[in-house]
CSV table of C-alpha atoms and ligand atoms in Angstrom, one decimal:
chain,number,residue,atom,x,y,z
A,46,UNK,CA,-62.2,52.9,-10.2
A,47,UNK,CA,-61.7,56.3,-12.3
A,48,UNK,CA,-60.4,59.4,-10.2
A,49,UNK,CA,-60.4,62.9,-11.8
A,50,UNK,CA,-57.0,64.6,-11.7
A,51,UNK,CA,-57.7,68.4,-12.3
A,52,UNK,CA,-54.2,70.6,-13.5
A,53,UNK,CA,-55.0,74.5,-12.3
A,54,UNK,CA,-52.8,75.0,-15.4
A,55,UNK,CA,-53.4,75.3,-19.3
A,56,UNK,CA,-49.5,75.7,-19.9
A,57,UNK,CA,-48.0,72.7,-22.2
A,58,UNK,CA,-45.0,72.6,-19.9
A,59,UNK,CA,-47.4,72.8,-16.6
A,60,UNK,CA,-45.3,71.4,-13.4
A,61,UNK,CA,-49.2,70.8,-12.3
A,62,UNK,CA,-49.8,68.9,-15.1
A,63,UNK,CA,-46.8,66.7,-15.2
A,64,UNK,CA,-47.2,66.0,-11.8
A,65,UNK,CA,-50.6,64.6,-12.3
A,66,UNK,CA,-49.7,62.7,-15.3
A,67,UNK,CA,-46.8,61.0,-12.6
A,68,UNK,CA,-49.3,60.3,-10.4
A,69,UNK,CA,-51.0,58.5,-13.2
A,70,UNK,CA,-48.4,56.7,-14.4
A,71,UNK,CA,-48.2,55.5,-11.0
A,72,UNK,CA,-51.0,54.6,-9.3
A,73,UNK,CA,-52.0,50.8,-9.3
A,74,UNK,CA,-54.9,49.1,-10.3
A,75,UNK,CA,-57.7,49.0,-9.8
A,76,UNK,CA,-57.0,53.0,-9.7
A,77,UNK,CA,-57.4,54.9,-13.2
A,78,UNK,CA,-55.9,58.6,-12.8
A,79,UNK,CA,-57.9,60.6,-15.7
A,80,UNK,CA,-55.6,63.7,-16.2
A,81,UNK,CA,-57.5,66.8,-17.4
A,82,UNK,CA,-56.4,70.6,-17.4
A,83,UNK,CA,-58.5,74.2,-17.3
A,84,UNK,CA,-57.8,74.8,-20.6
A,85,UNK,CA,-60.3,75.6,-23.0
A,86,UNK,CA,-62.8,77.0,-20.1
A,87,UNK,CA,-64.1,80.4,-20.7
A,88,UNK,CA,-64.2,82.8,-17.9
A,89,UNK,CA,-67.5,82.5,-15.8
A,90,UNK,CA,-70.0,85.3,-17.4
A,91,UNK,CA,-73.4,85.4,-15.6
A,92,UNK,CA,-75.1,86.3,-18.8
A,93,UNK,CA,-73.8,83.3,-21.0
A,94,UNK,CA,-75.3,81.2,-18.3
A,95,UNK,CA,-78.1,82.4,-18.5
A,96,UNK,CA,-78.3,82.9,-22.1
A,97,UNK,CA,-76.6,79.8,-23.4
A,98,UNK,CA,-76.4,77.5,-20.4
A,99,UNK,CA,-72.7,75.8,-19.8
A,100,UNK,CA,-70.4,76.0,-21.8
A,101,UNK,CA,-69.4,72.2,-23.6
A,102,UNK,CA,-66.0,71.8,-21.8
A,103,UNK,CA,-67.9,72.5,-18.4
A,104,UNK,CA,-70.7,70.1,-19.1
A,105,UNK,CA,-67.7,67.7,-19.9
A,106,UNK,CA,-66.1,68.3,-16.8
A,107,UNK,CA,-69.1,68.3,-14.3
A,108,UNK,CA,-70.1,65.2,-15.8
A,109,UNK,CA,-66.4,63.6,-15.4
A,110,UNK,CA,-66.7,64.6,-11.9
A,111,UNK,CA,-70.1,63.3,-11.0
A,112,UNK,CA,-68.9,60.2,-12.5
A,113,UNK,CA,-65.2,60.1,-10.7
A,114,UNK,CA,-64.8,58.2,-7.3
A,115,UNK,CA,-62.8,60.8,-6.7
A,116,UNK,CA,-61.1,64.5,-7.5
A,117,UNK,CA,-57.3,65.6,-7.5
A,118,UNK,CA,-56.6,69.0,-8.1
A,119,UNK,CA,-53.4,70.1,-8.6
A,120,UNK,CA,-53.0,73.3,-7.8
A,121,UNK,CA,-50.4,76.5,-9.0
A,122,UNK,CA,-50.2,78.8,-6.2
A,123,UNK,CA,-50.8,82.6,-7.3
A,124,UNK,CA,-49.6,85.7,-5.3
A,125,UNK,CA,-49.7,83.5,-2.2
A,126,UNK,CA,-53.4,81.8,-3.0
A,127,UNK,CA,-55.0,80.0,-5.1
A,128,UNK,CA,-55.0,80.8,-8.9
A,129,UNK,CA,-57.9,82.5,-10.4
A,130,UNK,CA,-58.6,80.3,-13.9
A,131,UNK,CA,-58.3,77.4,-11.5
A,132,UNK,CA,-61.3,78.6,-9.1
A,133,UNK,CA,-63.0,79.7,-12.1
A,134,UNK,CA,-63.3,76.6,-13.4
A,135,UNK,CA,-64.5,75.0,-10.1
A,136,UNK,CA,-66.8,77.5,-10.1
A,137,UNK,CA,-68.3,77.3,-13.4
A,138,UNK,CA,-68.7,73.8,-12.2
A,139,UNK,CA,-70.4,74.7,-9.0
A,140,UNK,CA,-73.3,75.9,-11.4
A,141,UNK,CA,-76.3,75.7,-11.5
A,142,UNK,CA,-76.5,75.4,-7.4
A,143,UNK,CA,-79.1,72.5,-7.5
A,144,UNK,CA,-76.7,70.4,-9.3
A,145,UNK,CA,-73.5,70.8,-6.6
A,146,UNK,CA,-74.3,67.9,-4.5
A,147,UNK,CA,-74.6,65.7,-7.8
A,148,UNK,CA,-71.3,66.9,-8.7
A,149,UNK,CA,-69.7,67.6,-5.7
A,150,UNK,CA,-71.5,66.3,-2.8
A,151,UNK,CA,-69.1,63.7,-0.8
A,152,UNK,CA,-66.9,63.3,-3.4
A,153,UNK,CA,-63.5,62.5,-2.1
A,154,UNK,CA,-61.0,65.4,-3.0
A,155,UNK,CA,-57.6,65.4,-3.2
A,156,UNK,CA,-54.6,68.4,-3.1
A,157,UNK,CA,-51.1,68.8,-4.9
A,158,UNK,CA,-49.5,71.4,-6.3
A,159,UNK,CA,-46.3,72.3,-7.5
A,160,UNK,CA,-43.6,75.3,-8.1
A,161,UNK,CA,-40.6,76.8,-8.6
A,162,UNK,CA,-40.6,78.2,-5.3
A,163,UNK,CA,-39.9,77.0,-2.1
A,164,UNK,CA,-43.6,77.3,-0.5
A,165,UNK,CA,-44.6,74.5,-2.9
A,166,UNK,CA,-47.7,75.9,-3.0
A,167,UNK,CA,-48.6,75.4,1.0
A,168,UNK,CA,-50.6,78.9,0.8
A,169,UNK,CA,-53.0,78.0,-2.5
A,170,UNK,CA,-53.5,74.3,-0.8
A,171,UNK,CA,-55.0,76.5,2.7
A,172,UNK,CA,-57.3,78.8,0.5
A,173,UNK,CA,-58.9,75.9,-1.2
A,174,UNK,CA,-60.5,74.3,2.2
A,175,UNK,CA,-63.5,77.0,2.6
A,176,UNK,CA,-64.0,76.1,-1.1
A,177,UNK,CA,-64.2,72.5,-1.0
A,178,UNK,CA,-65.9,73.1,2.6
A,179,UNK,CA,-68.9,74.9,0.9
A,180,UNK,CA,-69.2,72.4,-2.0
A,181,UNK,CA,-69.3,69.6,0.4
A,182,UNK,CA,-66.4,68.0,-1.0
A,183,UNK,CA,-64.7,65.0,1.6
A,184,UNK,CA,-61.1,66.6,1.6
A,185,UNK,CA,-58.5,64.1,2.1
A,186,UNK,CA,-56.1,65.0,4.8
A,187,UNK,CA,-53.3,62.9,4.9
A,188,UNK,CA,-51.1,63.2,2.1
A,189,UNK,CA,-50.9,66.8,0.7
A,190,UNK,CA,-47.7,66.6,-2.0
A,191,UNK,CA,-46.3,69.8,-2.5
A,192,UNK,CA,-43.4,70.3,-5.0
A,193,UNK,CA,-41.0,72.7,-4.6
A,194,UNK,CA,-38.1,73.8,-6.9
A,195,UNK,CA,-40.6,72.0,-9.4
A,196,UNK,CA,-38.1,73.1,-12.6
A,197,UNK,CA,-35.9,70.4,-11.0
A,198,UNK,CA,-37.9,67.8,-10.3
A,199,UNK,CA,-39.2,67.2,-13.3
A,200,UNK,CA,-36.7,66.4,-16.5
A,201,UNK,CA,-37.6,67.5,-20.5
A,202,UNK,CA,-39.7,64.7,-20.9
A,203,UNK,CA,-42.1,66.0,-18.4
A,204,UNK,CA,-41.0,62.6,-15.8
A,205,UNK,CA,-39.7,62.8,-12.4
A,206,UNK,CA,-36.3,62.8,-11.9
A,207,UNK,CA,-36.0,61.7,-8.3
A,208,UNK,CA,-37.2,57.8,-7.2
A,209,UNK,CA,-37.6,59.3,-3.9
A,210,UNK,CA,-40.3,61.7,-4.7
A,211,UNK,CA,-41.7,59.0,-7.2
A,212,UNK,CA,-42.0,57.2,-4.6
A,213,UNK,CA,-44.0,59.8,-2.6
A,214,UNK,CA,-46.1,60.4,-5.2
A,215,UNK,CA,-47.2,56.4,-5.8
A,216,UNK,CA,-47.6,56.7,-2.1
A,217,UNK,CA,-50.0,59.6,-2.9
A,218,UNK,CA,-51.8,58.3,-5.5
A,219,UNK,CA,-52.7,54.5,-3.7
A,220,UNK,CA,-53.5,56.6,-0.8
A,221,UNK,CA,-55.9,58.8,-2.2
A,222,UNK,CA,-57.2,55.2,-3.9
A,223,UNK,CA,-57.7,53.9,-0.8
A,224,UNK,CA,-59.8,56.5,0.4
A,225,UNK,CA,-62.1,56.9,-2.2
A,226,UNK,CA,-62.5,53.0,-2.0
A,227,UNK,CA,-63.3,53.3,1.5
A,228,UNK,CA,-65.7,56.2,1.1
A,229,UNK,CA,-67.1,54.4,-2.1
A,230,UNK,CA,-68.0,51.7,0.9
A,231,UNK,CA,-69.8,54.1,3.5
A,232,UNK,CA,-73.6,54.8,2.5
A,233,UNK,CA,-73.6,58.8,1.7
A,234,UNK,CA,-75.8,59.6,4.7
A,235,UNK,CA,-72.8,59.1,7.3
A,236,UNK,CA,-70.2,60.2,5.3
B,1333,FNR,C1,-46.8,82.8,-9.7
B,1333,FNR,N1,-46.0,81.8,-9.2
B,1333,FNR,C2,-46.0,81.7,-7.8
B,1333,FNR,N2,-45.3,80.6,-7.2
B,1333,FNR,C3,-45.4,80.5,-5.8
B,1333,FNR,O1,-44.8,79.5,-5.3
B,1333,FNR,N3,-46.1,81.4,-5.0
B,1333,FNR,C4,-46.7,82.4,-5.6
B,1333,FNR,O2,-47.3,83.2,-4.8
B,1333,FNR,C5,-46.7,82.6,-7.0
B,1333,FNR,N4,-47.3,83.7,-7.6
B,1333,FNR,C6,-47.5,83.7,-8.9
B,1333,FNR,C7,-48.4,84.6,-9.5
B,1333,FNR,C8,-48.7,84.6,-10.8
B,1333,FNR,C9,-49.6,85.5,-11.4
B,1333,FNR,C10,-48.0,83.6,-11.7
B,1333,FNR,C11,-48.3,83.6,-13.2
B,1333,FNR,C12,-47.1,82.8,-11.1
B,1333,FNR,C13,-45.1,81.0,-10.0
B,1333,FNR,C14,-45.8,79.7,-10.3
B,1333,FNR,O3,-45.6,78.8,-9.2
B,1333,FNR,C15,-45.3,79.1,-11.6
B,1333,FNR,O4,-45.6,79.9,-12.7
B,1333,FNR,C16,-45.7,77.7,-11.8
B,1333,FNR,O5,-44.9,77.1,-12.9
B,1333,FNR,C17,-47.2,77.6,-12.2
B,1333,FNR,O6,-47.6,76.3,-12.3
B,1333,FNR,P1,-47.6,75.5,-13.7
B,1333,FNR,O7,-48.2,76.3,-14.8
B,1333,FNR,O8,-46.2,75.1,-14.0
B,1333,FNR,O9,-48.5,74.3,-13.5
């Protein structure tokens, strides 16, 4: 079962990132955490659309999606919301309109995030739902992870440093699993 994990962040040393690569590292079979980041996605210009169609890294990601039993996104919380290249991305992805519900429609979806800070993100996590409520994405309620004081939880290598918040992230990850199993099971008309 392949789930998408999403990093709202093209930075090499991306807390996002290296939490979803945790969460990857962690999850057990028959779980697969894909870890992909926004980088290399251009910022969303009507007139290339229309011209040139999507560009290859959204076509790439739309697809990955469709394909996914599920979506984590990590998100980086900016100026007390969500980040901009992050919704750009989902919204690049959100085009062309007739092909949302093949991307997005039901798709179990997933939030983390992590920061310096002490919010952990809490205010980005809370201006994603009226995005994932208009796609028609199945949020996931149960286990948001939030990071704070991420530039301690993670060591130089990028791993976690603390077995109890490994812990919580396994917990995370097999959740989220479960989920998608069970939504996997229930025929797309009642979901
Ligand atoms: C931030 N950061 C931030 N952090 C936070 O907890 N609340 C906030 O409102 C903001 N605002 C904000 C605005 C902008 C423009 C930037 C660039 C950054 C700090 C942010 O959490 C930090 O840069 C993280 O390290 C970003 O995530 P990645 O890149 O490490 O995944």
């Amino acid at each position: 079962m392949q789930i998408v994990a999403l990093s709202g962040s093209s930075r090499t040393q991306s807390f996002n990132t290296a939490l979803l690569r945790a969460a990857a590292s962690l999850a057990a079979a028959p779980a697969r955490i894909e870890v992909r980041t926004i980088a290399g996605i251009p910022l969303y210009d009507g007139d290339v659309e229309q011209a040139q169609g999507l560009p290859e890294a959204v076509v790439a990601l739309k697809d990955e999606i469709a394909a996914s039993a599920g979506l984590v996104i990590a998100t980086p919380e900016y100026n007390n919301s969500l980040p901009g290249p992050l919704k750009n991305a989902i919204d690049w992805c959100s085009r062309p309109m007739s092909d949302q519900a093949r991307v997005f429609g039901g798709k179990p979806v997933a939030l983390c995030g992590a920061a310096p800070g002490r919010g952990a993100t809490a205010l980005a996590h809370v201006a994603w739902l009226p995005v994932f409520r208009v796609l028609g994405l199945r949020y996931w309620p149960h286990g948001q992870l939030m990071v704070p004081a991420a530039h301690e939880a993670f060591g130089d290598d990028g791993g976690l440093r603390d077995e109890k918040l490994r812990e919580r992230v396994r917990a995370f990850a097999d959740g989220f699993a479960a989920f998608c199993a069970e939504s996997a099971a229930v025929p797309s008309a009642d979901r």
